[in-house]
Coordinates of C-alpha atoms and ligand atoms in Angstrom, one line a residue:
X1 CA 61.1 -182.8 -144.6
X2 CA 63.1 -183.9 -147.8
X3 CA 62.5 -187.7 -147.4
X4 CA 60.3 -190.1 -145.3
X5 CA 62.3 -193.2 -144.7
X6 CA 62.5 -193.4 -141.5
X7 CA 62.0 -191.4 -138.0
X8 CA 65.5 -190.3 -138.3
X9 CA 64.2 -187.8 -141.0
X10 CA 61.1 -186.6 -138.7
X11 CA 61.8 -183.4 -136.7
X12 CA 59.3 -184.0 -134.0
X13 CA 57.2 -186.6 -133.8
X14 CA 54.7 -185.0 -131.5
X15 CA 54.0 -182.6 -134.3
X16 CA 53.8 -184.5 -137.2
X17 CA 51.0 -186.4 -135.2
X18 CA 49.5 -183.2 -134.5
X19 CA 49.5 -182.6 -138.0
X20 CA 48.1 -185.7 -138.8
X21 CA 44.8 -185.3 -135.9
X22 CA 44.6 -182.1 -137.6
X23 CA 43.7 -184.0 -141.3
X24 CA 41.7 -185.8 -139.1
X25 CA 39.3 -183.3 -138.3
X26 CA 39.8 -181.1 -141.3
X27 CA 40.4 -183.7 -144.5
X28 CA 41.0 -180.9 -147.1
X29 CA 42.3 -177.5 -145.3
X30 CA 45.3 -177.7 -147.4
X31 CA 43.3 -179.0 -150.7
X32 CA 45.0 -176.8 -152.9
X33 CA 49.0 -177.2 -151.4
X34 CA 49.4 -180.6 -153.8
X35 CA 47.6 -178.4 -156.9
X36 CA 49.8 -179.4 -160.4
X37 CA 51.5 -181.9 -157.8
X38 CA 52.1 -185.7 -158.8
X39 CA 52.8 -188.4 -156.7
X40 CA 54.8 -191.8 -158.1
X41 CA 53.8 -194.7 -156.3
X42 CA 55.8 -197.5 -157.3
X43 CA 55.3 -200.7 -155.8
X44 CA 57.1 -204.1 -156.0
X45 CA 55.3 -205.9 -153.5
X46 CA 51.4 -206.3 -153.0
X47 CA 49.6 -203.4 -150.8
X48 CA 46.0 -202.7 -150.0
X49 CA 46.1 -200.1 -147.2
X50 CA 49.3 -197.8 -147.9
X51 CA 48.3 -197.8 -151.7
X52 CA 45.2 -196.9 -150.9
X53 CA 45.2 -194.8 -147.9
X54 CA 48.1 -192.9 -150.1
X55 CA 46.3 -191.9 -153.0
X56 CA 43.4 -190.6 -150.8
X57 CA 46.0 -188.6 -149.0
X58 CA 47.3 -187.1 -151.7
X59 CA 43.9 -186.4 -153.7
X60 CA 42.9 -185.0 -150.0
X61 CA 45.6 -182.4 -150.8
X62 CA 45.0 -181.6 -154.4
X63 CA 48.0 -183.8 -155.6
X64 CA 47.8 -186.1 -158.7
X65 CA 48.3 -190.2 -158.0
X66 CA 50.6 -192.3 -160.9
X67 CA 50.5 -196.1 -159.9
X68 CA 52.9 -198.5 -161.2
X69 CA 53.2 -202.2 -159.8
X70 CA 56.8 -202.1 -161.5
X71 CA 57.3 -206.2 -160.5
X72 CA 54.5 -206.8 -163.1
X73 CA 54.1 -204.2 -165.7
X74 CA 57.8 -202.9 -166.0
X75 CA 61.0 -204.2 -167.0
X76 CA 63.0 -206.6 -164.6
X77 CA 65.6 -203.6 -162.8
X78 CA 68.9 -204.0 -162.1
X79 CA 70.1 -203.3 -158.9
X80 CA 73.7 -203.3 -158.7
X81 CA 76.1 -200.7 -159.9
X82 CA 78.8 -202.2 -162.4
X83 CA 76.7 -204.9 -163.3
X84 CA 77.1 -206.5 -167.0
X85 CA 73.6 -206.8 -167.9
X86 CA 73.4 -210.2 -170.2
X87 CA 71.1 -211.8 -167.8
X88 CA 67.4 -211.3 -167.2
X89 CA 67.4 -207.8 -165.7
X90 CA 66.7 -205.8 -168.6
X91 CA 66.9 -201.7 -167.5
X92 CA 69.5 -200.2 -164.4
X93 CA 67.9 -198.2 -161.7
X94 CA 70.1 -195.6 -162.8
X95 CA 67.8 -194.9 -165.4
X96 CA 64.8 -196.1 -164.3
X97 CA 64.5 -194.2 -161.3
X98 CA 66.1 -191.1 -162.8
X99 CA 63.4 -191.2 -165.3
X100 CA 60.8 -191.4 -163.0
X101 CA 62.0 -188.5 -161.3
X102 CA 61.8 -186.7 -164.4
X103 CA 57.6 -187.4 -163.9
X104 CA 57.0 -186.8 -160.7
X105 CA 57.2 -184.2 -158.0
X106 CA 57.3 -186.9 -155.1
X107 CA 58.4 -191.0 -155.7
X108 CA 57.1 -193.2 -153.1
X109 CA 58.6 -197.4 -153.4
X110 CA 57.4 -200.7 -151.7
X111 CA 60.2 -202.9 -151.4
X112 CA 60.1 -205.7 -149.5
X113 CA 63.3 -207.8 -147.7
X114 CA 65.0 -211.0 -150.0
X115 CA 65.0 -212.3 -146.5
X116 CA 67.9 -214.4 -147.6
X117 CA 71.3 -211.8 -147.4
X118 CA 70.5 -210.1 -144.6
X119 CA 73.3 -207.3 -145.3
X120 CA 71.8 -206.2 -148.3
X121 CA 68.5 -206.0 -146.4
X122 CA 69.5 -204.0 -143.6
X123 CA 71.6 -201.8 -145.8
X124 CA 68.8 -201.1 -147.8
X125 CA 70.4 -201.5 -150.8
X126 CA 67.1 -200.9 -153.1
X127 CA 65.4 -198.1 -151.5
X128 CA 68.9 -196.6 -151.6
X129 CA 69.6 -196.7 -155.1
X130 CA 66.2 -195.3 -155.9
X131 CA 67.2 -192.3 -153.6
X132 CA 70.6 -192.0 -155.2
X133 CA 69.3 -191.8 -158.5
X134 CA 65.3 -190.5 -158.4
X135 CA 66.3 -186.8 -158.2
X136 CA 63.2 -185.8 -156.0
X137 CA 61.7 -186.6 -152.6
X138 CA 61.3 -190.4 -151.6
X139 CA 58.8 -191.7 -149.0
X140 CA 58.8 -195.4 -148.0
X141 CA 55.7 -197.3 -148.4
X142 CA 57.4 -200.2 -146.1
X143 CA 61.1 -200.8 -147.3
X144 CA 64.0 -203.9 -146.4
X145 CA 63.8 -202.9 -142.6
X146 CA 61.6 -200.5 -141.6
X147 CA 57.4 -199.3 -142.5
X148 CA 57.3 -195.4 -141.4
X149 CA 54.0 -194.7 -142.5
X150 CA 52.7 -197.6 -140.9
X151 CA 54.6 -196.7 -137.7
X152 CA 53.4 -192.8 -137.2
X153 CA 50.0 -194.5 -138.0
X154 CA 50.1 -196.7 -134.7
X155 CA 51.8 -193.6 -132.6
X156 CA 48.4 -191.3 -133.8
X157 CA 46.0 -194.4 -133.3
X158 CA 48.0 -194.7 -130.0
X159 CA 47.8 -191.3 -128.8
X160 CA 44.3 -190.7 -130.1
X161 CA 43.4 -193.9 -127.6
X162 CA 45.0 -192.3 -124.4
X163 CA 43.6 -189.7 -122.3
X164 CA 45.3 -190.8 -118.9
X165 CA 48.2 -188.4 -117.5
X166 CA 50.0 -191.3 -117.0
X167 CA 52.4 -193.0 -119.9
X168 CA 50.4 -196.3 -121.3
X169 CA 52.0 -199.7 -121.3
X170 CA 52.5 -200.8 -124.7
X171 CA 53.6 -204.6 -125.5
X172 CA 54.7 -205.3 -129.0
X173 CA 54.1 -209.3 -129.1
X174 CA 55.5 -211.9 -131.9
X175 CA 52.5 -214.5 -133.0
X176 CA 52.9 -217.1 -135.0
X177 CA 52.7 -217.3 -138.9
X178 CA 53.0 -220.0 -141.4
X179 CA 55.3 -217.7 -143.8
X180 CA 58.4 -215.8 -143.5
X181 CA 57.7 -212.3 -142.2
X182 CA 59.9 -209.4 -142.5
X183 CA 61.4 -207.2 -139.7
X184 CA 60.0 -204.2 -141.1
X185 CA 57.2 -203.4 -139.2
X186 CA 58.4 -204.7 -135.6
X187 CA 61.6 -202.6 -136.2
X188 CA 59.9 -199.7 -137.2
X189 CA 57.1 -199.9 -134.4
X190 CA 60.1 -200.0 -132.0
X191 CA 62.2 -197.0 -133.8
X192 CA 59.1 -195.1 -133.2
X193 CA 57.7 -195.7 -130.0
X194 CA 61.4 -194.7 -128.6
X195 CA 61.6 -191.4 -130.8
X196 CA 58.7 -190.6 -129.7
X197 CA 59.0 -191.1 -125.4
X198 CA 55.4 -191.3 -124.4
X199 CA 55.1 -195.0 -123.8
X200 CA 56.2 -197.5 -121.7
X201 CA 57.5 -200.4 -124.0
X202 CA 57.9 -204.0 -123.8
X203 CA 58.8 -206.3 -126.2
X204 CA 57.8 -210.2 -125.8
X205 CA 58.6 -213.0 -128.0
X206 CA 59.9 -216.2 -128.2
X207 CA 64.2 -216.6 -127.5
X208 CA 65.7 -216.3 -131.3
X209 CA 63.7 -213.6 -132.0
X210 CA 65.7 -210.7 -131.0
X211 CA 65.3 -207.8 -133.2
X212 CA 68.0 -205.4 -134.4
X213 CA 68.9 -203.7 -131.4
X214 CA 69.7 -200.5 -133.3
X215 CA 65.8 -200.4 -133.8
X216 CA 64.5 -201.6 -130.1
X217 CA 67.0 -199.8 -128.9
X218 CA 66.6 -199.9 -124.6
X219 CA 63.0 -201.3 -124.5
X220 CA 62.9 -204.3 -122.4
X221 CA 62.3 -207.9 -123.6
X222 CA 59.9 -210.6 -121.5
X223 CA 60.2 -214.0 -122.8
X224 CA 57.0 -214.8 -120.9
X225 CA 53.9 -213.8 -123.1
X226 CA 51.6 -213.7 -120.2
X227 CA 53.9 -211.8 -118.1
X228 CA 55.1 -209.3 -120.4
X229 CA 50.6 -208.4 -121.2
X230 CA 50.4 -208.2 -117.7
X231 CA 49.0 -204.3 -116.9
X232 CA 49.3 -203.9 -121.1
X233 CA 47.0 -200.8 -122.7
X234 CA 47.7 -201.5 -125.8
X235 CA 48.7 -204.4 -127.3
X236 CA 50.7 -204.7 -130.7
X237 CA 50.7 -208.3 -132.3
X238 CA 53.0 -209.0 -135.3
X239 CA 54.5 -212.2 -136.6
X240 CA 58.1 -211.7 -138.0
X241 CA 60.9 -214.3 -139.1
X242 CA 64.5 -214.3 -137.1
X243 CA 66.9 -211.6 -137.2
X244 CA 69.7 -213.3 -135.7
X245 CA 69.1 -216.6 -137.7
X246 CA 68.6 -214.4 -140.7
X247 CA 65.1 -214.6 -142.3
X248 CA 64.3 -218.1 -140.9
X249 CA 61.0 -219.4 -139.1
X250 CA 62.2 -220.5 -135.6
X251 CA 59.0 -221.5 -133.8
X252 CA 55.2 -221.8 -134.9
X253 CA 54.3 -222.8 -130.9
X254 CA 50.4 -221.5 -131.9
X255 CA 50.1 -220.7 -128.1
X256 CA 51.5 -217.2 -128.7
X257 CA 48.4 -216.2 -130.9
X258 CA 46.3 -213.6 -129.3
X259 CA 42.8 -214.7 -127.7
X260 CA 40.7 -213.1 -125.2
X261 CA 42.3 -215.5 -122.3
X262 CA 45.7 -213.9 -123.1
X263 CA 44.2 -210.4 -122.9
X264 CA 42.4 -211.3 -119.6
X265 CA 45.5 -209.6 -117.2
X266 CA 45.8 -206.7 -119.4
X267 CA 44.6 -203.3 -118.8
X268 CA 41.7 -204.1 -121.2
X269 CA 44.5 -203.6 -123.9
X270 CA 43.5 -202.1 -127.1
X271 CA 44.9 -204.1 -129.5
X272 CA 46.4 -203.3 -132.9
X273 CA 47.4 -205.3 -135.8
X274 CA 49.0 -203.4 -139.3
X275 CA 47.0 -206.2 -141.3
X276 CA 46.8 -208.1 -143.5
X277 CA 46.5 -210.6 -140.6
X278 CA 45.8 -214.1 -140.6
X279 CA 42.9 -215.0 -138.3
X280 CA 43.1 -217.8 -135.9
X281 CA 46.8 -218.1 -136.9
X282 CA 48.0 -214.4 -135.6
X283 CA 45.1 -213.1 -133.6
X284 CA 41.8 -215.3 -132.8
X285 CA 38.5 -214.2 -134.5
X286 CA 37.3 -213.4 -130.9
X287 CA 39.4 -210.8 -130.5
X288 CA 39.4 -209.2 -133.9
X289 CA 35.5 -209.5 -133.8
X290 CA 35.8 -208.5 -130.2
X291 CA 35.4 -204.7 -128.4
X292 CA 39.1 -205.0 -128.0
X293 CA 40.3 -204.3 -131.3
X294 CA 41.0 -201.3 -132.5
X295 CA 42.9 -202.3 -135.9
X296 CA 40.2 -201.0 -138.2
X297 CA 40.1 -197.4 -136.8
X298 CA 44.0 -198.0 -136.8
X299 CA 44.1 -198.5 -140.8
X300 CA 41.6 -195.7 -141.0
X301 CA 44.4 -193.6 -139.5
X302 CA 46.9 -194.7 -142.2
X303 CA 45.2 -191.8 -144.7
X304 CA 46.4 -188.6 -142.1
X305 CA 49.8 -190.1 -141.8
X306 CA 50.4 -190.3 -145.1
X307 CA 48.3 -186.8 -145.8
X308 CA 50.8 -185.2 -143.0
X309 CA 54.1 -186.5 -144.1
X310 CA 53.3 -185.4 -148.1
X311 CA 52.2 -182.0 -146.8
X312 CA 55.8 -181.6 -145.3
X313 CA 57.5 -182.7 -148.6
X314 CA 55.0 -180.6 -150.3
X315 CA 55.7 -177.4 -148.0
X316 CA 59.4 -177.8 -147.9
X317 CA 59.9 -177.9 -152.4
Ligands
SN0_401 C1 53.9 -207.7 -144.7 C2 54.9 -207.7 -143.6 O1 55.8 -206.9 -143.6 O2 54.7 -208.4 -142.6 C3 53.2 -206.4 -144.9 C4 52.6 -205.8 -143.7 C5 52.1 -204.4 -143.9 N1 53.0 -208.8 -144.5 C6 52.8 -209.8 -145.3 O3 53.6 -210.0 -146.2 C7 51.7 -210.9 -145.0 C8 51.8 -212.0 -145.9 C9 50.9 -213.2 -145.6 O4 50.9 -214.1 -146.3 O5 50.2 -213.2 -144.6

């Protein structure tokens, strides 16, 4: 693997979650493959679980950790190419990046969305540049429009849940939220869980809240909450804002949060959350205090996502 941006650069996905199951039950057979090794983590946006989860994957692999929350302790970047730089953006990417290429053997970036110019978004216009100019390897720790590491995460947590021959149901619901959410996580959840072919998917939310189709791709919508848990295995809640009505809160109707009574015609669903998530807004304490929930082995599982896809950058430089 050269990148990790998205499933588009995963050869199988069945085998990087094998890979993954296998950190699982054996945390450091590869402890020496990251030796003299240094991962960038550069974030402009908060984290708790991918920093974190990150650095223990790499130290899991021998690999040293550089940390730098660029939105507070470096210089304002520049973005676009051409620009003339008498405003408040003090250093291009075109350096920047290149330089910290010149550092490290791997450069991993949180960018999140503007939420506001929905073409640069979806174009990916940061992330991009930082490719274009970084000279070595760069994984996604949740860009613009999609959150990979996050998303092989759920398909392990998934598969690690499921013993039945048959293909689970799994629903992907919209909650409510008081802020703007971006796609990033819904789209990527979707990406994946059609890659990968071992589910039966269902989308539900609220009309307005259409997600790219180039992400959900043929999975089926059901406007009707209730209908679309009916039978559900596992259930994935998420708030995000409009796609179509770019970046906008459409509807706060608090009777799509997830309680027990919604979760009373599933299959028992396991449910799953990427957190952080806003009790009694998102998902009642009931549930998340409940034996339903299965979001805190599901973060747990973030370290062998990340520890599998560095061991394929690792192996293939
Ligand atoms: C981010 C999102 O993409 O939805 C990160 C999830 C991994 N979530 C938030 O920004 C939550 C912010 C809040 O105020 O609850």
């Amino acid at each position: 693997m050269k990148q990790f941006i998205s499933v588009e650069d995963v050869p199988g996905v069945p085998r990087l979650v094998d890979i993954a199951l296998d950190y699982k039950h054996n945390p450091f057979r590869d402890k020496s493959l990251g030796t003299n090794k240094t991962l960038g983590m550069i974030f402009l946006n908060p984290s708790l679980r991918t920093r974190l989860s990150s650095q223990v994957a790499a130290r899991n692999l021998g690999m040293e950790v550089v940390v730098f929350n660029i939105d507070k302790e470096g210089w304002q970047l520049e973005m676009n190419d051409g620009a003339i730089m008498s405003g408040n953006t003090t250093e291009h990417v075109k350096e920047a990046a290149a330089v910290m290429g010149q550092y490290f053997d791997i450069m991993s970036i949180r960018t999140f969305p503007g939420l506001k110019n929905k073409e640069e978004d979806y174009t990916e216009k940061y992330i991009n540049q930082f490719i274009k100019y970084a000279g070595v390897p760069v994984v996604s720790l949740e860009s613009a429009t999609l959150h990979p590491l996050q998303s092989l995460t759920d398909v392990i947590t998934i598969r690690e849940h499921w013993q039945q021959p048959r293909k689970p149901k799994v629903v992907m619901t919209w909650a409510p939220h008081v802020k703007a959410l971006p796609q990033a996580v819904p789209n990527s959840f979707a990406q994946w869980i059609n890659a990968w072919g071992e589910a039966d998917f269902v989308i539900t939310h609220p009309k307005g809240y259409e997600l790219d189709p180039k992400f959900t791709g043929n999975a089926p919508i059901e406007y009707n909450q209730d209908k679309a848990l009916e039978g559900a295995d596992f259930v994935y809640v998420k708030n995000w804002s409009s796609y179509s009505d770019y970046g906008n809160i459409i509807s706060t109707d608090s009777s799509w949060m997830v309680t027990n009574q919604k979760l009373q015609h599933t299959a028992q669903a396991k449910v799953m959350h990427c957190l952080p998530v806003r009790r009694n807004v998102v998902i009642a304490d009931e549930v998340l205090d409940g034996p339903q929930s299965i979001v805190i082995k599901q973060a747990g599982n973030r370290v062998w996502a990340a520890q599998a896809v560095l061991s394929e950058i690792l192996k293939n430089s």
